[in-house]
Coordinates of C-alpha atoms in Angstrom, one line a residue:
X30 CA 55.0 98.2 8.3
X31 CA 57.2 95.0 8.0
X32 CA 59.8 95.9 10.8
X33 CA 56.7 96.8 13.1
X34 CA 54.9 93.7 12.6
X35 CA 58.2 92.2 13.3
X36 CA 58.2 93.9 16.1
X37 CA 55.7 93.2 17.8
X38 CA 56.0 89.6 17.0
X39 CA 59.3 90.2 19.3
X40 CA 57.0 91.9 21.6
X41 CA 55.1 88.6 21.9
X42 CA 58.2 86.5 22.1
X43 CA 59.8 88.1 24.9
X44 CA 56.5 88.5 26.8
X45 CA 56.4 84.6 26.6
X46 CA 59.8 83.9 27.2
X47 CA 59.8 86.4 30.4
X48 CA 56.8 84.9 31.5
X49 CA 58.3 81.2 31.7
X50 CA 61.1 82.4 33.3
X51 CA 58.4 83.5 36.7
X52 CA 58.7 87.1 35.5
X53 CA 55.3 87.9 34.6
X54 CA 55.5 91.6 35.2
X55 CA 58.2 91.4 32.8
X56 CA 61.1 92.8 35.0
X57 CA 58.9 95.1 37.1
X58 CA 58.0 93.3 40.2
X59 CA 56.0 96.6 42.2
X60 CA 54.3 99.1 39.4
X61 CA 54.6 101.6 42.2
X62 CA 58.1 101.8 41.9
X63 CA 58.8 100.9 38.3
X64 CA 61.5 103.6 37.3
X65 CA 63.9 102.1 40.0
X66 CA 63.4 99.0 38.6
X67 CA 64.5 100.0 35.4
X68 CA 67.5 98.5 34.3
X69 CA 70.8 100.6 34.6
X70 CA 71.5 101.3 30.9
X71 CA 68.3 103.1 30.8
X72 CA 69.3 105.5 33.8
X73 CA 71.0 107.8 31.4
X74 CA 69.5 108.3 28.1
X75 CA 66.8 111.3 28.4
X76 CA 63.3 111.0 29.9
X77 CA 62.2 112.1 26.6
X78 CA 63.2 108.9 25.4
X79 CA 61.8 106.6 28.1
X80 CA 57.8 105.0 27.5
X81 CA 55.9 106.3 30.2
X82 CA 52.6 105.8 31.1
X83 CA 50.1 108.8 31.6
X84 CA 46.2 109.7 32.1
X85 CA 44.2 111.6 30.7
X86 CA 42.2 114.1 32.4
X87 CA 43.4 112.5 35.2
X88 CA 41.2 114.4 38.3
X89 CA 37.7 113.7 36.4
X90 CA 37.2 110.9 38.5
X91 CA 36.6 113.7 41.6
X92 CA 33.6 115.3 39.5
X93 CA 30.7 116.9 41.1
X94 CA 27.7 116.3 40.1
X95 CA 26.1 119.2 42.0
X96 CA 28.1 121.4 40.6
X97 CA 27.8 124.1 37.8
X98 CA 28.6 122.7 33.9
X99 CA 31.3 123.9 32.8
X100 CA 31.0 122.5 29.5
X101 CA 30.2 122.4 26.5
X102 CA 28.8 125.6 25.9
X103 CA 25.6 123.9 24.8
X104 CA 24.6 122.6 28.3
X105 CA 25.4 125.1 30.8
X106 CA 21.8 126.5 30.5
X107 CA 20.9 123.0 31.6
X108 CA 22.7 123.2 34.7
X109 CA 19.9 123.6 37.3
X110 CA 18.7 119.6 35.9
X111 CA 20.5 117.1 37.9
X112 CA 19.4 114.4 35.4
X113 CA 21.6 116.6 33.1
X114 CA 24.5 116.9 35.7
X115 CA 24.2 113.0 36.3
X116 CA 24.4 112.3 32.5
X117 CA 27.1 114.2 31.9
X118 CA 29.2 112.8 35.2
X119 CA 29.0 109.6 33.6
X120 CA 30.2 110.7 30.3
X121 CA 32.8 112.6 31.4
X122 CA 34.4 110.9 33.9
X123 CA 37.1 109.3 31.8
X124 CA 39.1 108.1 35.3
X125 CA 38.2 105.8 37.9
X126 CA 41.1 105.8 40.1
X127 CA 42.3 108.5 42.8
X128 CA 45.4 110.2 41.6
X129 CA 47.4 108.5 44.8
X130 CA 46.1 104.9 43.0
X131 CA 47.1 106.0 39.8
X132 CA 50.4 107.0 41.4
X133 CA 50.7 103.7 43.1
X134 CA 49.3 101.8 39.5
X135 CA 52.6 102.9 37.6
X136 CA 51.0 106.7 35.6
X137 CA 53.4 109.1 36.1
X138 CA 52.0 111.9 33.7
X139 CA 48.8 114.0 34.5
X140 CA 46.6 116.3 32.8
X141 CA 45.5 118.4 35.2
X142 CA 42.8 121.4 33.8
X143 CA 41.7 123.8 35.7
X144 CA 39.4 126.1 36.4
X145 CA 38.1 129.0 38.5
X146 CA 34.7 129.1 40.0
X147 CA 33.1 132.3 39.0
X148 CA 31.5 133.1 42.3
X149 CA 33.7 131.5 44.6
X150 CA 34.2 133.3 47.8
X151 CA 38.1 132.8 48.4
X152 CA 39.5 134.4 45.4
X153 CA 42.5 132.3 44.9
X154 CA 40.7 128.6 45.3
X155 CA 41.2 126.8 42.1
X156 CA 39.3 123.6 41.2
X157 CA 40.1 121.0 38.5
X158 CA 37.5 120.3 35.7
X159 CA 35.8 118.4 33.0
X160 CA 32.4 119.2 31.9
X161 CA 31.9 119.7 35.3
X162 CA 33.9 121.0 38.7
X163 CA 35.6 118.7 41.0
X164 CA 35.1 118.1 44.9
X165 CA 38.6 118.5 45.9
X166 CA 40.8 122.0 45.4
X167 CA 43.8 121.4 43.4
X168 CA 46.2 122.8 46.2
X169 CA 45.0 119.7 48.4
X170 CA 45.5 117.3 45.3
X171 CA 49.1 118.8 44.8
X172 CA 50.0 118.3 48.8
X173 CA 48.5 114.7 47.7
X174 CA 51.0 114.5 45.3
X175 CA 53.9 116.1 46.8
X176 CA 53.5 113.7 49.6
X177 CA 53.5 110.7 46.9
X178 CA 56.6 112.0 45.8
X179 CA 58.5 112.3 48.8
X180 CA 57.7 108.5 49.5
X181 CA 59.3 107.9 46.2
X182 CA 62.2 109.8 45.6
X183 CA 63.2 108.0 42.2
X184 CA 59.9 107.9 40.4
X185 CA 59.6 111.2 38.1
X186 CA 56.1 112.6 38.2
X187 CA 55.1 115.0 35.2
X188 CA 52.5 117.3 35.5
X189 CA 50.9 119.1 33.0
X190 CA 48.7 121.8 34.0
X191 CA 46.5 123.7 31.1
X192 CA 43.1 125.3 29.9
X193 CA 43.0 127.8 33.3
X194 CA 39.2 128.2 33.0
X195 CA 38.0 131.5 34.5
X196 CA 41.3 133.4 35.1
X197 CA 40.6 135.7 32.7
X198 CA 44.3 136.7 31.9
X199 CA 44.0 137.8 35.4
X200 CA 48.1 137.2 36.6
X201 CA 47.7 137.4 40.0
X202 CA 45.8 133.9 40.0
X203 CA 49.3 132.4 37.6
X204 CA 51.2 133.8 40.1
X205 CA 49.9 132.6 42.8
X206 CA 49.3 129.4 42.0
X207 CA 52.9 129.4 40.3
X208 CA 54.0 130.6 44.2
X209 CA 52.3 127.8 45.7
X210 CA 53.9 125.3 43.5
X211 CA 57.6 126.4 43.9
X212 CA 56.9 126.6 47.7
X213 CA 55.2 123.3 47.7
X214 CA 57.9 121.2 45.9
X215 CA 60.9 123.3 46.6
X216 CA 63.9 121.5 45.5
X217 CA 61.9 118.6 44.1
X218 CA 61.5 120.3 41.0
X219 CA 63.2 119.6 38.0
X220 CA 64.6 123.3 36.1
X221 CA 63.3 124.2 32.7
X222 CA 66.1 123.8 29.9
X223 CA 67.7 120.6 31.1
X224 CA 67.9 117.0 29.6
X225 CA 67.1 115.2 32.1
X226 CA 67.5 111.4 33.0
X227 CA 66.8 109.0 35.9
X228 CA 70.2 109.1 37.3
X229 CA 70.4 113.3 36.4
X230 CA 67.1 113.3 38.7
X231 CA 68.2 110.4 41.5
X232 CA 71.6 112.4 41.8
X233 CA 70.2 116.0 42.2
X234 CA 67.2 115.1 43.7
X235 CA 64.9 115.9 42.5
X236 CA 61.5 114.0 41.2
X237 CA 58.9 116.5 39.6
X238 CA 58.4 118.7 36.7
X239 CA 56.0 120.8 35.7
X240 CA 55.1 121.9 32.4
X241 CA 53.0 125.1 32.7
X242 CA 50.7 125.7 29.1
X243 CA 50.2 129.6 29.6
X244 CA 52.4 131.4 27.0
X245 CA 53.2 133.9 29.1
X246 CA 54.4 132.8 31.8
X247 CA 58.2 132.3 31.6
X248 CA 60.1 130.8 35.0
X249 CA 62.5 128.5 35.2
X250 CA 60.4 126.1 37.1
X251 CA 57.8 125.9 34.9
X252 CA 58.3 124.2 31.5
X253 CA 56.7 124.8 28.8
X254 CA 53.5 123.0 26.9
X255 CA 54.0 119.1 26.7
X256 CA 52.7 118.4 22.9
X257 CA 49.6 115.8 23.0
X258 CA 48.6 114.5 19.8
X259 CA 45.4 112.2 20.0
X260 CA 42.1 111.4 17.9
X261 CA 39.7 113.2 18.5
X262 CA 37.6 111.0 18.2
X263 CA 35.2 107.8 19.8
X264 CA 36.0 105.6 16.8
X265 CA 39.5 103.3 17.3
X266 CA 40.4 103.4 13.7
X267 CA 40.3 107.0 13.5
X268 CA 42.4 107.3 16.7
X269 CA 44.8 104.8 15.1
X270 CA 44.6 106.8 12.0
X271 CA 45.5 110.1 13.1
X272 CA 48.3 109.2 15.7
X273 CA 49.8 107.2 12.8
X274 CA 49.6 109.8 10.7
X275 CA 51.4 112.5 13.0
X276 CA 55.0 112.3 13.3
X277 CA 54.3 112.7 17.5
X278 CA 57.7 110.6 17.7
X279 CA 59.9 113.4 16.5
X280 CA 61.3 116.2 18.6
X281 CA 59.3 118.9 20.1
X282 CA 61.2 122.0 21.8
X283 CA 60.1 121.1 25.2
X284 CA 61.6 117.0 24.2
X285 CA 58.5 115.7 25.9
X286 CA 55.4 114.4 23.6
X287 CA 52.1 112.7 24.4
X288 CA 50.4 110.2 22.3
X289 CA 47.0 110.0 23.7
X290 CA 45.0 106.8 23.2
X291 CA 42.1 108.7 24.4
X292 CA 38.8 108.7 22.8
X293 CA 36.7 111.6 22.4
X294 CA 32.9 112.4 23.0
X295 CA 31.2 115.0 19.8
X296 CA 30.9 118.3 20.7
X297 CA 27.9 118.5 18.6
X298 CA 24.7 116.7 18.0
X299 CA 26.3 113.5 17.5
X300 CA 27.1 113.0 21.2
X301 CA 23.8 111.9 21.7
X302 CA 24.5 108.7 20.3
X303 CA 26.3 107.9 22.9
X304 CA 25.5 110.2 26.3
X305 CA 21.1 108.7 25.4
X306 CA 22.6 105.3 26.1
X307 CA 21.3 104.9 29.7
X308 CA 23.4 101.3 30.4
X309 CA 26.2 102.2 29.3
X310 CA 29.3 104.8 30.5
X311 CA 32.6 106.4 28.6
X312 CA 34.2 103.9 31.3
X313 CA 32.4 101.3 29.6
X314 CA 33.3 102.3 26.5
X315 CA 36.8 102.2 27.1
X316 CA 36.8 99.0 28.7
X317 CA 35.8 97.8 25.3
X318 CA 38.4 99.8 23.3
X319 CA 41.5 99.2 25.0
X320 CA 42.7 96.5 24.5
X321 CA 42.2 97.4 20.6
X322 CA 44.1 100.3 21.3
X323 CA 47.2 98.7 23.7
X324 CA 47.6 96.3 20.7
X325 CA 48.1 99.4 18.3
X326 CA 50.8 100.2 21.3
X327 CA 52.7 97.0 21.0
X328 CA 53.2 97.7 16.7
X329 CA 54.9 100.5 16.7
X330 CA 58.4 99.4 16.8
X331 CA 61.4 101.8 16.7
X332 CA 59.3 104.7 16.2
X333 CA 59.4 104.8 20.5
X334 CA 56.5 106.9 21.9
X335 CA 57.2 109.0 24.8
X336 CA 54.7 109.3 27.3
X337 CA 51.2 107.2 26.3
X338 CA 48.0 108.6 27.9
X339 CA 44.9 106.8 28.2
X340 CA 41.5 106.8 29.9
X341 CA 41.1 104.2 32.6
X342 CA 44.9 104.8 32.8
X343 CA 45.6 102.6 36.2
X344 CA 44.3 99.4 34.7
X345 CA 47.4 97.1 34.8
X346 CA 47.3 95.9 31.5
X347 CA 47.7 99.5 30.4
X348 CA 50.4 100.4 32.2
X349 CA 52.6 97.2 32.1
X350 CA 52.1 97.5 28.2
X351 CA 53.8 101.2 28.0
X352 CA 56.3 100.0 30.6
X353 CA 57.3 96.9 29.0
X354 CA 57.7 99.2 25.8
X355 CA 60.9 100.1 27.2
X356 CA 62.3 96.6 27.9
X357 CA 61.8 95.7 24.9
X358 CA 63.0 98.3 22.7
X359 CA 66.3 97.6 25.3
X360 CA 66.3 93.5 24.2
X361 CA 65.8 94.5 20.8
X362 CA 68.5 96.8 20.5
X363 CA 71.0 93.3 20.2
X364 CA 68.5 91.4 17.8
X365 CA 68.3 92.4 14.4
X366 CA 64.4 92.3 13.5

């Protein structure tokens, strides 16, 4: 506990001291291009190494409201009420940025869930999800992003795709969305099995890599699950309790981890505490618990988390926090603490 309180205090110190010097984005100048900004003797230690910002459920800002719930299980029979659909939008909309502003903000993870709608006329449209569907089909969200990365050929984008709502083990859906990725991307991809760095990536290439959470699916394209460890939880302490408690800094066999600073809603009677609160949002919430929670960021010293995801995930202070993580774990590498 000592060396990360030291720490942070060091955190504080070279935050001031970069600051004074006219650097207040702390040696980033443009968030939208932050990784080739980094400084070259972190261009070759292992991505799984690097602080890197991320957001969590990252499409639910695209929800319909007109749509179908999805979940929990205990409201679909409510779906016909748009007073319920509209509650639960605002509850479950835990991003307010489009994924090409969270691009351009500096989050270069996504969780990206998704779903099939049951009665959907084009068998092989696929939709992203959270409680509810969204507008916009993920293939034209992954041109959106494919596009991104073309523009920026030295920032690495993760994405983790998961949960596959409504496939119903059915493989031709995998594989065809599996096609449309490999044909999309092409040689942007990074292969499953490497280590790879920032100057691995700038040297072959390539700038995006997928991590693909059905079991059994094996391609070389695809890797496999990214582990996320978060709270479960809508209270901070218990969030700051339980990502404390796991050892999410040691090595998983895909090398990437998540911590997730996310909060999360009850998925029992309890969530009424908070979804009957007709002035207030899960955006507002977070607004209030962030900052809480980036502080929690700054103490944790040498124990270096890997990707951070969050709600809200394009706010600055957010992302300059988990950025700066990596500057100053560089600084304090020379300074004994």
């Amino acid at each position: 506990m000592g060396a990360d309180l030291n720490f942070y205090y060091f955190y504080v110190f070279v935050e001031i001291q970069m600051s004074a010097n006219g650097k207040g984005k702390r040696g980033v100048t443009r968030y939208s291009d932050w990784m080739m900004q980094l400084p070259p003797e972190l261009h070759n230690i292992p991505l799984f190494n690097l602080a890197i910002p991320g957001s969590h459920d990252s499409m639910s800002y695209d929800l319909d409201s007109s749509s179908s719930i999805i979940e929990p299980d205990s409201l679909k029979k409510f779906s016909r009420l748009c007073c319920v659909r509209k509650t639960l939008l605002k509850w479950a909309a835990t991003q307010e940025d489009t994924i090409t502003k969270q691009l351009d903000a500096g989050v270069r993870y996504f969780d990206l869930r998704i779903a099939r709608k049951p009665h959907d006329t084009n068998p092989t449209r696929l939709y992203f999800y959270h409680g509810l569907y969204t507008r916009t089909d993920v293939e034209s969200v992954l041109k959106m992003i494919n596009d991104w990365a073309e523009r920026h050929p030295r920032e690495i984008i993760i994405l983790a795709l998961s949960h596959f709502k409504g496939f119903d083990q059915k493989t031709e859906l995998h594989n065809h969305l599996i096609s449309f990725i490999k044909t999309l991307f092409g040689p942007k991809v990074v292969l499953r099995g490497v280590t790879p760095t920032l100057r691995s990536c700038w040297d072959q290439g390539t700038n995006v890599i997928v991590s693909y959470d059905y079991p059994a699916i094996h391609d070389s394209y695809m890797w496999s699950k990214i582990s996320y460890f978060y709270g479960d939880s809508m209270k901070i302490a218990r969030v700051e309790s339980v990502l404390s408690e796991h050892h999410y800094f040691a090595r998983h066999p895909t090398g990437f981890f998540v911590c997730g600073l996310n909060l999360t809603l009850p998925d029992d009677a309890r969530i009424c505490l908070y979804v009957l609160r007709l002035c207030d949002s899960f955006a507002n919430v977070v607004r209030r618990s962030l900052p809480r929670l980036l502080l929690w960021v700054k103490q944790q010293g040498s124990r270096k988390p890997n990707i951070v995801a969050s709600d809200l995930a394009g706010r600055e202070d957010f992302v300059s926090a988990v950025i700066q993580y990596n500057y100053y774990l560089l600084l304090s590498a020379s300074i004994p603490l």
